[in-house]
Amino acid sequence: MKTTAFLFACVMTSLPVTAAEASEPSSGALQTLNQQAQALDRLHTVVVAYDGNIIHEHHQGGPGVAAPANVKSLSKTVLAAVTGAAIEAGVIESVDRPLVALLDSVPSAAAPQVNDITVAHLLAQQAGLERTSGSNYGAWVASAHWVNDALTRPFVDRPGGRMLYSTGTSHLLSAALTQASGESTLALAQRLLGEPLGIAIPPWPQDPQGIYFGGNDMQLSPRALIAIGELYRNDGVANGQRVLPEGWVEDSWTPRGQSPWTGDGYGFGWFITTLAGEHVAYGRGYGGQALYVIPEREMTVVITSDPTPPSPGGQFQQQLNALVADLLAEE
């Protein structure tokens, strides 16, 4: 993992790749992309941006490229961007801030290790708490208090230990943003991310206490996701305005843990992998929602799919990865 982190950090700290060095995907490559997409019935849209401009849009089902779609756990990547923007705006001091210092209260039944959880641990899915995803998800969202339920789960690792992918961990981050700022996560997202990027961020579900769902069920259009990917590709700057702190993208794309399912690294809301020999950062959501940024190729790719159960499983995500890999390999 240290080698992977070093290699990807080198990409981010090297000189920017010029448009002349990173060639635009050919019309033939984009036609092949369409054909491959049409073979995947679950897939809804594919959008490709090159050098800051959308060059290709394919729509074959579900909401269109400009319409909000449920991006499921790809919301975790968006929430990480909101967190970075909140730090740049001074809402939160840094990723080293303890979670308990940001919350209004902590349940008495919480274990002492809760005091050791930082914003960085939440972003990297390293809180150490028992997961609320997978088989635990139903009971968690059926609970009367999602934040307290997540905080009082047993510790299965230390804060900062292995990656434990959990929507409850992301929801704690949403609660921290809300209670530290006095604004809802929606209001923060609109003010700190939507406005500078010129994108719409509609309301999405809230927990019983009114905290916007952290890490799931956000509604964003594929074009809006392209704008978020481009923000990261441009080192946190959009339209000449710094939205994310200097160094945030490098930190976000430095693996801190490893996915137990794919072996890919995980940073602050982003998975890290290699496709067709290129370093790629990507976010993903249930059912086939994906945002890919390929910095060396000046490209951002968004894919949306049917988000309804049953899940097509990890094999479908591998098929989406293959679409992007084939597009890169066609160059």
mmCIF file of C-alpha atoms in Angstrom:
data_model
loop_
_atom_site.group_PDB
_atom_site.id
_atom_site.type_symbol
_atom_site.label_atom_id
_atom_site.label_comp_id
_atom_site.label_asym_id
_atom_site.label_seq_id
_atom_site.Cartn_x
_atom_site.Cartn_y
_atom_site.Cartn_z
ATOM 1 C CA MET A 1 0.000 0.000 0.000
ATOM 2 C CA LYS A 2 2.855 2.406 0.710
ATOM 3 C CA THR A 3 4.192 1.840 -2.805
ATOM 4 C CA THR A 4 0.760 2.531 -4.311
ATOM 5 C CA ALA A 5 0.392 5.678 -2.246
ATOM 6 C CA PHE A 6 3.839 6.883 -3.293
ATOM 7 C CA LEU A 7 3.205 6.282 -6.978
ATOM 8 C CA PHE A 8 -0.136 8.060 -6.974
ATOM 9 C CA ALA A 9 1.247 10.963 -4.946
ATOM 10 C CA CYS A 10 4.001 11.318 -7.534
ATOM 11 C CA VAL A 11 1.329 11.752 -10.204
ATOM 12 C CA MET A 12 -0.296 14.529 -8.216
ATOM 13 C CA THR A 13 2.931 16.374 -7.430
ATOM 14 C CA SER A 14 4.388 16.178 -10.924
ATOM 15 C CA LEU A 15 3.888 18.864 -13.540
ATOM 16 C CA PRO A 16 0.387 18.951 -15.102
ATOM 17 C CA VAL A 17 -0.055 16.899 -18.247
ATOM 18 C CA THR A 18 -0.784 19.137 -21.221
ATOM 19 C CA ALA A 19 -3.639 18.556 -23.646
ATOM 20 C CA ALA A 20 -1.057 17.828 -26.359
ATOM 21 C CA GLU A 21 0.379 14.951 -24.319
ATOM 22 C CA ALA A 22 -3.001 13.544 -23.246
ATOM 23 C CA SER A 23 -4.920 12.996 -26.464
ATOM 24 C CA GLU A 24 -8.703 13.204 -26.717
ATOM 25 C CA PRO A 25 -10.541 9.887 -27.088
ATOM 26 C CA SER A 26 -11.185 9.125 -30.742
ATOM 27 C CA SER A 27 -14.649 8.921 -32.265
ATOM 28 C CA GLY A 28 -14.053 5.214 -32.800
ATOM 29 C CA ALA A 29 -13.219 4.707 -29.129
ATOM 30 C CA LEU A 30 -16.403 6.528 -28.105
ATOM 31 C CA GLN A 31 -18.496 4.471 -30.536
ATOM 32 C CA THR A 32 -17.036 1.306 -29.028
ATOM 33 C CA LEU A 33 -17.880 2.677 -25.572
ATOM 34 C CA ASN A 34 -21.514 3.096 -26.660
ATOM 35 C CA GLN A 35 -21.669 -0.448 -27.999
ATOM 36 C CA GLN A 36 -20.241 -1.877 -24.816
ATOM 37 C CA ALA A 37 -22.637 0.197 -22.712
ATOM 38 C CA GLN A 38 -25.630 -1.039 -24.710
ATOM 39 C CA ALA A 39 -24.684 -4.597 -23.789
ATOM 40 C CA LEU A 40 -25.219 -3.756 -20.107
ATOM 41 C CA ASP A 41 -28.980 -3.559 -19.589
ATOM 42 C CA ARG A 42 -28.672 -2.078 -16.098
ATOM 43 C CA LEU A 43 -26.546 0.858 -17.251
ATOM 44 C CA HIS A 44 -28.315 4.224 -17.731
ATOM 45 C CA THR A 45 -25.766 6.874 -18.748
ATOM 46 C CA VAL A 46 -22.114 7.387 -19.591
ATOM 47 C CA VAL A 47 -20.592 10.875 -19.725
ATOM 48 C CA VAL A 48 -16.982 11.612 -20.683
ATOM 49 C CA ALA A 49 -15.121 14.891 -20.144
ATOM 50 C CA TYR A 50 -11.727 15.696 -21.609
ATOM 51 C CA ASP A 51 -9.578 18.714 -20.774
ATOM 52 C CA GLY A 52 -12.463 20.352 -18.906
ATOM 53 C CA ASN A 53 -15.173 19.851 -21.539
ATOM 54 C CA ILE A 54 -17.865 17.211 -21.869
ATOM 55 C CA ILE A 55 -17.108 15.497 -25.166
ATOM 56 C CA HIS A 56 -19.484 12.537 -25.033
ATOM 57 C CA GLU A 57 -22.867 11.698 -23.519
ATOM 58 C CA HIS A 58 -24.712 8.404 -23.865
ATOM 59 C CA HIS A 59 -28.190 7.842 -22.386
ATOM 60 C CA GLN A 60 -30.039 4.549 -22.672
ATOM 61 C CA GLY A 61 -32.322 4.443 -19.618
ATOM 62 C CA GLY A 62 -33.372 6.070 -16.376
ATOM 63 C CA PRO A 63 -32.925 9.808 -15.752
ATOM 64 C CA GLY A 64 -31.027 11.702 -18.439
ATOM 65 C CA VAL A 65 -27.575 13.224 -18.217
ATOM 66 C CA ALA A 66 -28.942 16.509 -16.818
ATOM 67 C CA ALA A 67 -31.504 14.967 -14.434
ATOM 68 C CA PRO A 68 -30.827 14.050 -10.774
ATOM 69 C CA ALA A 69 -30.190 10.368 -10.167
ATOM 70 C CA ASN A 70 -29.751 8.450 -6.926
ATOM 71 C CA VAL A 71 -25.993 7.928 -6.746
ATOM 72 C CA LYS A 72 -26.184 5.668 -3.663
ATOM 73 C CA SER A 73 -22.795 5.292 -1.920
ATOM 74 C CA LEU A 74 -21.100 7.515 -4.461
ATOM 75 C CA SER A 75 -22.539 10.069 -2.000
ATOM 76 C CA LYS A 76 -19.521 9.254 0.204
ATOM 77 C CA THR A 77 -17.231 10.792 -2.415
ATOM 78 C CA VAL A 78 -19.443 13.878 -2.637
ATOM 79 C CA LEU A 79 -19.606 14.171 1.165
ATOM 80 C CA ALA A 80 -15.802 14.070 1.259
ATOM 81 C CA ALA A 81 -15.770 17.017 -1.154
ATOM 82 C CA VAL A 82 -18.225 18.910 1.074
ATOM 83 C CA THR A 83 -15.948 18.212 4.044
ATOM 84 C CA GLY A 84 -12.923 19.548 2.199
ATOM 85 C CA ALA A 85 -14.860 22.656 1.215
ATOM 86 C CA ALA A 86 -15.949 23.091 4.852
ATOM 87 C CA ILE A 87 -12.321 22.997 5.968
ATOM 88 C CA GLU A 88 -11.352 25.542 3.299
ATOM 89 C CA ALA A 89 -14.201 27.774 4.517
ATOM 90 C CA GLY A 90 -13.125 27.456 8.152
ATOM 91 C CA VAL A 91 -16.177 25.506 9.306
ATOM 92 C CA ILE A 92 -13.885 22.715 10.535
ATOM 93 C CA GLU A 93 -10.265 23.329 11.470
ATOM 94 C CA SER A 94 -8.706 20.254 9.896
ATOM 95 C CA VAL A 95 -9.067 16.518 9.361
ATOM 96 C CA ASP A 96 -7.296 16.031 12.690
ATOM 97 C CA ARG A 97 -10.258 17.468 14.582
ATOM 98 C CA PRO A 98 -11.777 14.877 16.974
ATOM 99 C CA LEU A 99 -15.324 13.825 16.164
ATOM 100 C CA VAL A 100 -16.484 14.394 19.751
ATOM 101 C CA ALA A 101 -15.356 18.024 19.559
ATOM 102 C CA LEU A 102 -17.783 18.609 16.678
ATOM 103 C CA LEU A 103 -20.867 16.775 17.970
ATOM 104 C CA ASP A 104 -23.399 18.372 20.308
ATOM 105 C CA SER A 105 -23.422 15.275 22.495
ATOM 106 C CA VAL A 106 -22.150 11.708 22.722
ATOM 107 C CA PRO A 107 -24.271 8.928 24.240
ATOM 108 C CA SER A 108 -23.084 7.681 27.619
ATOM 109 C CA ALA A 109 -23.048 4.119 26.291
ATOM 110 C CA ALA A 110 -20.342 4.962 23.750
ATOM 111 C CA ALA A 111 -16.976 3.284 24.333
ATOM 112 C CA PRO A 112 -14.002 5.452 25.368
ATOM 113 C CA GLN A 113 -12.339 4.850 21.961
ATOM 114 C CA VAL A 114 -14.941 7.168 20.406
ATOM 115 C CA ASN A 115 -12.809 10.031 21.751
ATOM 116 C CA ASP A 116 -9.977 8.939 19.430
ATOM 117 C CA ILE A 117 -11.984 9.129 16.190
ATOM 118 C CA THR A 118 -11.018 12.064 13.963
ATOM 119 C CA VAL A 119 -12.511 13.565 10.815
ATOM 120 C CA ALA A 120 -9.723 11.847 8.872
ATOM 121 C CA HIS A 121 -10.799 8.466 10.245
ATOM 122 C CA LEU A 122 -14.377 9.111 9.124
ATOM 123 C CA LEU A 123 -13.293 10.176 5.634
ATOM 124 C CA ALA A 124 -11.088 7.098 5.249
ATOM 125 C CA GLN A 125 -13.645 4.659 6.721
ATOM 126 C CA GLN A 126 -11.271 3.898 9.590
ATOM 127 C CA ALA A 127 -13.454 4.714 12.610
ATOM 128 C CA GLY A 128 -12.976 1.211 14.026
ATOM 129 C CA LEU A 129 -16.667 0.849 14.864
ATOM 130 C CA GLU A 130 -18.711 -2.162 13.804
ATOM 131 C CA ARG A 131 -20.063 -1.599 10.315
ATOM 132 C CA THR A 132 -23.655 -0.510 9.739
ATOM 133 C CA SER A 133 -23.524 -1.599 6.101
ATOM 134 C CA GLY A 134 -24.140 -5.065 4.742
ATOM 135 C CA SER A 135 -26.183 -7.306 7.050
ATOM 136 C CA ASN A 136 -26.310 -4.580 9.724
ATOM 137 C CA TYR A 137 -27.782 -1.928 7.461
ATOM 138 C CA GLY A 138 -31.493 -2.684 7.904
ATOM 139 C CA ALA A 139 -31.417 -2.577 11.695
ATOM 140 C CA TRP A 140 -29.383 0.614 11.664
ATOM 141 C CA VAL A 141 -31.741 2.623 9.419
ATOM 142 C CA ALA A 142 -34.701 1.226 11.393
ATOM 143 C CA SER A 143 -33.245 2.597 14.644
ATOM 144 C CA ALA A 144 -34.704 5.697 16.292
ATOM 145 C CA HIS A 145 -31.361 7.538 16.385
ATOM 146 C CA TRP A 146 -28.871 6.741 13.649
ATOM 147 C CA VAL A 147 -26.002 8.767 15.120
ATOM 148 C CA ASN A 148 -26.291 7.229 18.593
ATOM 149 C CA ASP A 149 -26.724 3.753 17.143
ATOM 150 C CA ALA A 150 -23.521 4.115 15.107
ATOM 151 C CA LEU A 151 -21.597 5.584 18.053
ATOM 152 C CA THR A 152 -22.579 2.827 20.469
ATOM 153 C CA ARG A 153 -21.634 -0.087 18.259
ATOM 154 C CA PRO A 154 -18.685 -2.155 19.480
ATOM 155 C CA PHE A 155 -15.192 -1.392 18.278
ATOM 156 C CA VAL A 156 -13.839 -4.122 16.013
ATOM 157 C CA ASP A 157 -10.568 -2.292 15.343
ATOM 158 C CA ARG A 158 -8.813 0.805 16.640
ATOM 159 C CA PRO A 159 -9.584 4.224 15.111
ATOM 160 C CA GLY A 160 -7.158 4.575 12.228
ATOM 161 C CA GLY A 161 -6.933 0.800 11.756
ATOM 162 C CA ARG A 162 -8.219 -1.184 8.812
ATOM 163 C CA MET A 163 -10.811 0.123 6.378
ATOM 164 C CA LEU A 164 -14.343 -0.795 7.529
ATOM 165 C CA TYR A 165 -16.677 0.395 4.797
ATOM 166 C CA SER A 166 -19.734 1.678 6.656
ATOM 167 C CA THR A 167 -22.450 4.164 5.794
ATOM 168 C CA GLY A 168 -22.853 4.805 9.519
ATOM 169 C CA THR A 169 -19.311 6.173 9.584
ATOM 170 C CA SER A 170 -20.172 8.602 6.786
ATOM 171 C CA HIS A 171 -23.366 9.548 8.590
ATOM 172 C CA LEU A 172 -21.314 10.534 11.640
ATOM 173 C CA LEU A 173 -19.412 12.867 9.326
ATOM 174 C CA SER A 174 -22.681 14.425 8.134
ATOM 175 C CA ALA A 175 -23.749 14.921 11.762
ATOM 176 C CA ALA A 176 -20.389 16.512 12.589
ATOM 177 C CA LEU A 177 -20.698 18.939 9.669
ATOM 178 C CA THR A 178 -24.236 19.860 10.685
ATOM 179 C CA GLN A 179 -23.579 20.373 14.374
ATOM 180 C CA ALA A 180 -20.233 22.158 13.930
ATOM 181 C CA SER A 181 -21.620 24.612 11.383
ATOM 182 C CA GLY A 182 -25.188 25.165 12.551
ATOM 183 C CA GLU A 183 -26.227 24.499 8.938
ATOM 184 C CA SER A 184 -27.642 21.343 7.432
ATOM 185 C CA THR A 185 -25.365 19.193 5.311
ATOM 186 C CA LEU A 186 -27.614 20.113 2.390
ATOM 187 C CA ALA A 187 -27.128 23.851 3.008
ATOM 188 C CA LEU A 188 -23.365 23.377 3.287
ATOM 189 C CA ALA A 189 -23.270 21.299 0.117
ATOM 190 C CA GLN A 190 -25.251 23.913 -1.794
ATOM 191 C CA ARG A 191 -23.233 26.867 -0.489
ATOM 192 C CA LEU A 192 -19.717 25.425 -0.514
ATOM 193 C CA LEU A 193 -19.906 23.009 -3.465
ATOM 194 C CA GLY A 194 -23.007 23.656 -5.556
ATOM 195 C CA GLU A 195 -22.603 27.420 -5.921
ATOM 196 C CA PRO A 196 -18.910 27.549 -6.920
ATOM 197 C CA LEU A 197 -19.356 24.613 -9.317
ATOM 198 C CA GLY A 198 -22.656 25.882 -10.723
ATOM 199 C CA ILE A 199 -24.448 22.598 -10.040
ATOM 200 C CA ALA A 200 -27.758 21.736 -8.387
ATOM 201 C CA ILE A 201 -27.729 19.618 -5.226
ATOM 202 C CA PRO A 202 -31.357 18.711 -4.454
ATOM 203 C CA PRO A 203 -32.518 17.577 -1.002
ATOM 204 C CA TRP A 204 -32.057 13.906 -0.163
ATOM 205 C CA PRO A 205 -33.312 11.759 2.771
ATOM 206 C CA GLN A 206 -32.715 12.679 6.416
ATOM 207 C CA ASP A 207 -32.496 10.604 9.584
ATOM 208 C CA PRO A 208 -35.145 10.816 12.359
ATOM 209 C CA GLN A 209 -33.285 13.806 13.875
ATOM 210 C CA GLY A 210 -33.133 15.686 10.579
ATOM 211 C CA ILE A 211 -29.475 14.977 9.731
ATOM 212 C CA TYR A 212 -29.067 14.525 5.986
ATOM 213 C CA PHE A 213 -28.100 10.972 5.153
ATOM 214 C CA GLY A 214 -24.313 10.829 5.166
ATOM 215 C CA GLY A 215 -22.996 8.585 2.459
ATOM 216 C CA ASN A 216 -26.112 7.398 0.655
ATOM 217 C CA ASP A 217 -29.064 8.442 -1.516
ATOM 218 C CA MET A 218 -27.828 11.841 -2.714
ATOM 219 C CA GLN A 219 -29.473 12.991 -5.946
ATOM 220 C CA LEU A 220 -27.027 14.356 -8.523
ATOM 221 C CA SER A 221 -27.043 14.478 -12.297
ATOM 222 C CA PRO A 222 -24.219 12.881 -14.283
ATOM 223 C CA ARG A 223 -23.194 16.359 -15.448
ATOM 224 C CA ALA A 224 -23.009 17.546 -11.834
ATOM 225 C CA LEU A 225 -20.804 14.563 -10.996
ATOM 226 C CA ILE A 226 -18.529 15.493 -13.891
ATOM 227 C CA ALA A 227 -18.128 18.945 -12.301
ATOM 228 C CA ILE A 228 -17.127 17.357 -8.989
ATOM 229 C CA GLY A 229 -14.644 15.074 -10.719
ATOM 230 C CA GLU A 230 -13.193 18.049 -12.600
ATOM 231 C CA LEU A 231 -12.836 19.948 -9.322
ATOM 232 C CA TYR A 232 -10.552 17.181 -8.097
ATOM 233 C CA ARG A 233 -8.735 16.893 -11.406
ATOM 234 C CA ASN A 234 -7.967 20.609 -11.158
ATOM 235 C CA ASP A 235 -6.536 20.294 -7.642
ATOM 236 C CA GLY A 236 -9.577 21.744 -5.861
ATOM 237 C CA VAL A 237 -9.956 24.888 -7.979
ATOM 238 C CA ALA A 238 -13.083 25.721 -10.018
ATOM 239 C CA ASN A 239 -13.575 28.828 -12.155
ATOM 240 C CA GLY A 240 -10.507 30.399 -10.589
ATOM 241 C CA GLN A 241 -11.795 29.862 -7.035
ATOM 242 C CA ARG A 242 -10.142 27.536 -4.551
ATOM 243 C CA VAL A 243 -12.953 25.313 -3.250
ATOM 244 C CA LEU A 244 -10.918 22.565 -1.590
ATOM 245 C CA PRO A 245 -7.832 23.187 0.558
ATOM 246 C CA GLU A 246 -4.437 23.175 -1.089
ATOM 247 C CA GLY A 247 -3.152 19.602 -0.936
ATOM 248 C CA TRP A 248 -6.626 18.152 -0.364
ATOM 249 C CA VAL A 249 -6.693 16.188 -3.618
ATOM 250 C CA GLU A 250 -3.294 14.628 -3.009
ATOM 251 C CA ASP A 251 -4.375 13.691 0.517
ATOM 252 C CA SER A 252 -7.680 12.312 -0.776
ATOM 253 C CA TRP A 253 -5.949 10.158 -3.375
ATOM 254 C CA THR A 254 -3.322 8.791 -0.984
ATOM 255 C CA PRO A 255 -4.509 5.323 0.114
ATOM 256 C CA ARG A 256 -4.948 4.923 3.850
ATOM 257 C CA GLY A 257 -6.732 1.595 3.817
ATOM 258 C CA GLN A 258 -7.534 -1.188 1.410
ATOM 259 C CA SER A 259 -10.833 -2.549 0.167
ATOM 260 C CA PRO A 260 -11.259 -6.138 1.372
ATOM 261 C CA TRP A 261 -13.300 -6.897 -1.760
ATOM 262 C CA THR A 262 -11.157 -5.457 -4.565
ATOM 263 C CA GLY A 263 -7.776 -4.818 -2.965
ATOM 264 C CA ASP A 264 -7.961 -1.213 -4.209
ATOM 265 C CA GLY A 265 -6.644 1.501 -1.943
ATOM 266 C CA TYR A 266 -9.016 3.956 -0.239
ATOM 267 C CA GLY A 267 -8.273 7.569 0.648
ATOM 268 C CA PHE A 268 -10.686 10.311 1.644
ATOM 269 C CA GLY A 269 -13.861 9.107 -0.098
ATOM 270 C CA TRP A 270 -12.036 7.754 -3.161
ATOM 271 C CA PHE A 271 -10.853 4.315 -4.224
ATOM 272 C CA ILE A 272 -7.453 4.180 -5.912
ATOM 273 C CA THR A 273 -6.626 1.741 -8.696
ATOM 274 C CA THR A 274 -4.891 1.290 -12.039
ATOM 275 C CA LEU A 275 -6.790 0.804 -15.299
ATOM 276 C CA ALA A 276 -5.057 0.233 -18.647
ATOM 277 C CA GLY A 277 -1.795 1.257 -17.001
ATOM 278 C CA GLU A 278 -3.182 4.604 -15.806
ATOM 279 C CA HIS A 279 -3.598 5.813 -12.228
ATOM 280 C CA VAL A 280 -7.325 6.226 -11.549
ATOM 281 C CA ALA A 281 -9.284 7.591 -8.585
ATOM 282 C CA TYR A 282 -12.922 6.554 -8.445
ATOM 283 C CA GLY A 283 -16.031 6.684 -6.311
ATOM 284 C CA ARG A 284 -18.724 4.040 -6.538
ATOM 285 C CA GLY A 285 -22.262 3.385 -5.418
ATOM 286 C CA TYR A 286 -24.698 0.479 -5.172
ATOM 287 C CA GLY A 287 -26.064 -0.800 -8.457
ATOM 288 C CA GLY A 288 -23.426 0.706 -10.726
ATOM 289 C CA GLN A 289 -22.955 4.416 -9.965
ATOM 290 C CA ALA A 290 -19.376 5.505 -10.647
ATOM 291 C CA LEU A 291 -17.179 8.587 -10.992
ATOM 292 C CA TYR A 292 -13.678 8.146 -12.426
ATOM 293 C CA VAL A 293 -10.886 10.719 -12.617
ATOM 294 C CA ILE A 294 -7.835 9.901 -14.741
ATOM 295 C CA PRO A 295 -5.477 12.850 -14.123
ATOM 296 C CA GLU A 296 -2.709 11.882 -16.536
ATOM 297 C CA ARG A 297 -5.244 11.632 -19.354
ATOM 298 C CA GLU A 298 -7.124 14.846 -18.486
ATOM 299 C CA MET A 299 -10.321 12.776 -18.286
ATOM 300 C CA THR A 300 -13.344 12.413 -16.033
ATOM 301 C CA VAL A 301 -15.952 9.699 -16.632
ATOM 302 C CA VAL A 302 -19.354 9.261 -14.985
ATOM 303 C CA ILE A 303 -21.569 6.181 -15.201
ATOM 304 C CA THR A 304 -25.024 5.834 -13.693
ATOM 305 C CA SER A 305 -27.133 2.690 -13.551
ATOM 306 C CA ASP A 306 -30.326 1.256 -12.112
ATOM 307 C CA PRO A 307 -29.987 1.746 -8.321
ATOM 308 C CA THR A 308 -32.814 -0.589 -7.300
ATOM 309 C CA PRO A 309 -32.265 -4.005 -5.694
ATOM 310 C CA PRO A 310 -31.113 -6.622 -6.206
ATOM 311 C CA SER A 311 -27.502 -5.520 -6.516
ATOM 312 C CA PRO A 312 -25.652 -6.814 -9.579
ATOM 313 C CA GLY A 313 -22.653 -7.341 -7.274
ATOM 314 C CA GLY A 314 -18.980 -6.654 -7.630
ATOM 315 C CA GLN A 315 -18.847 -8.276 -11.049
ATOM 316 C CA PHE A 316 -20.877 -5.383 -12.479
ATOM 317 C CA GLN A 317 -18.430 -2.855 -11.019
ATOM 318 C CA GLN A 318 -15.650 -4.779 -12.736
ATOM 319 C CA GLN A 319 -17.579 -4.483 -15.999
ATOM 320 C CA LEU A 320 -17.784 -0.703 -15.506
ATOM 321 C CA ASN A 321 -14.059 -0.601 -14.777
ATOM 322 C CA ALA A 322 -13.527 -2.535 -18.005
ATOM 323 C CA LEU A 323 -15.503 0.084 -19.962
ATOM 324 C CA VAL A 324 -13.138 2.784 -18.726
ATOM 325 C CA ALA A 325 -10.060 0.614 -19.209
ATOM 326 C CA ASP A 326 -11.042 -0.147 -22.801
ATOM 327 C CA LEU A 327 -11.637 3.557 -23.467
ATOM 328 C CA LEU A 328 -8.162 4.362 -22.173
ATOM 329 C CA ALA A 329 -6.595 1.469 -24.068
ATOM 330 C CA GLU A 330 -8.127 2.644 -27.365
ATOM 331 C CA GLU A 331 -5.903 5.739 -27.330
#
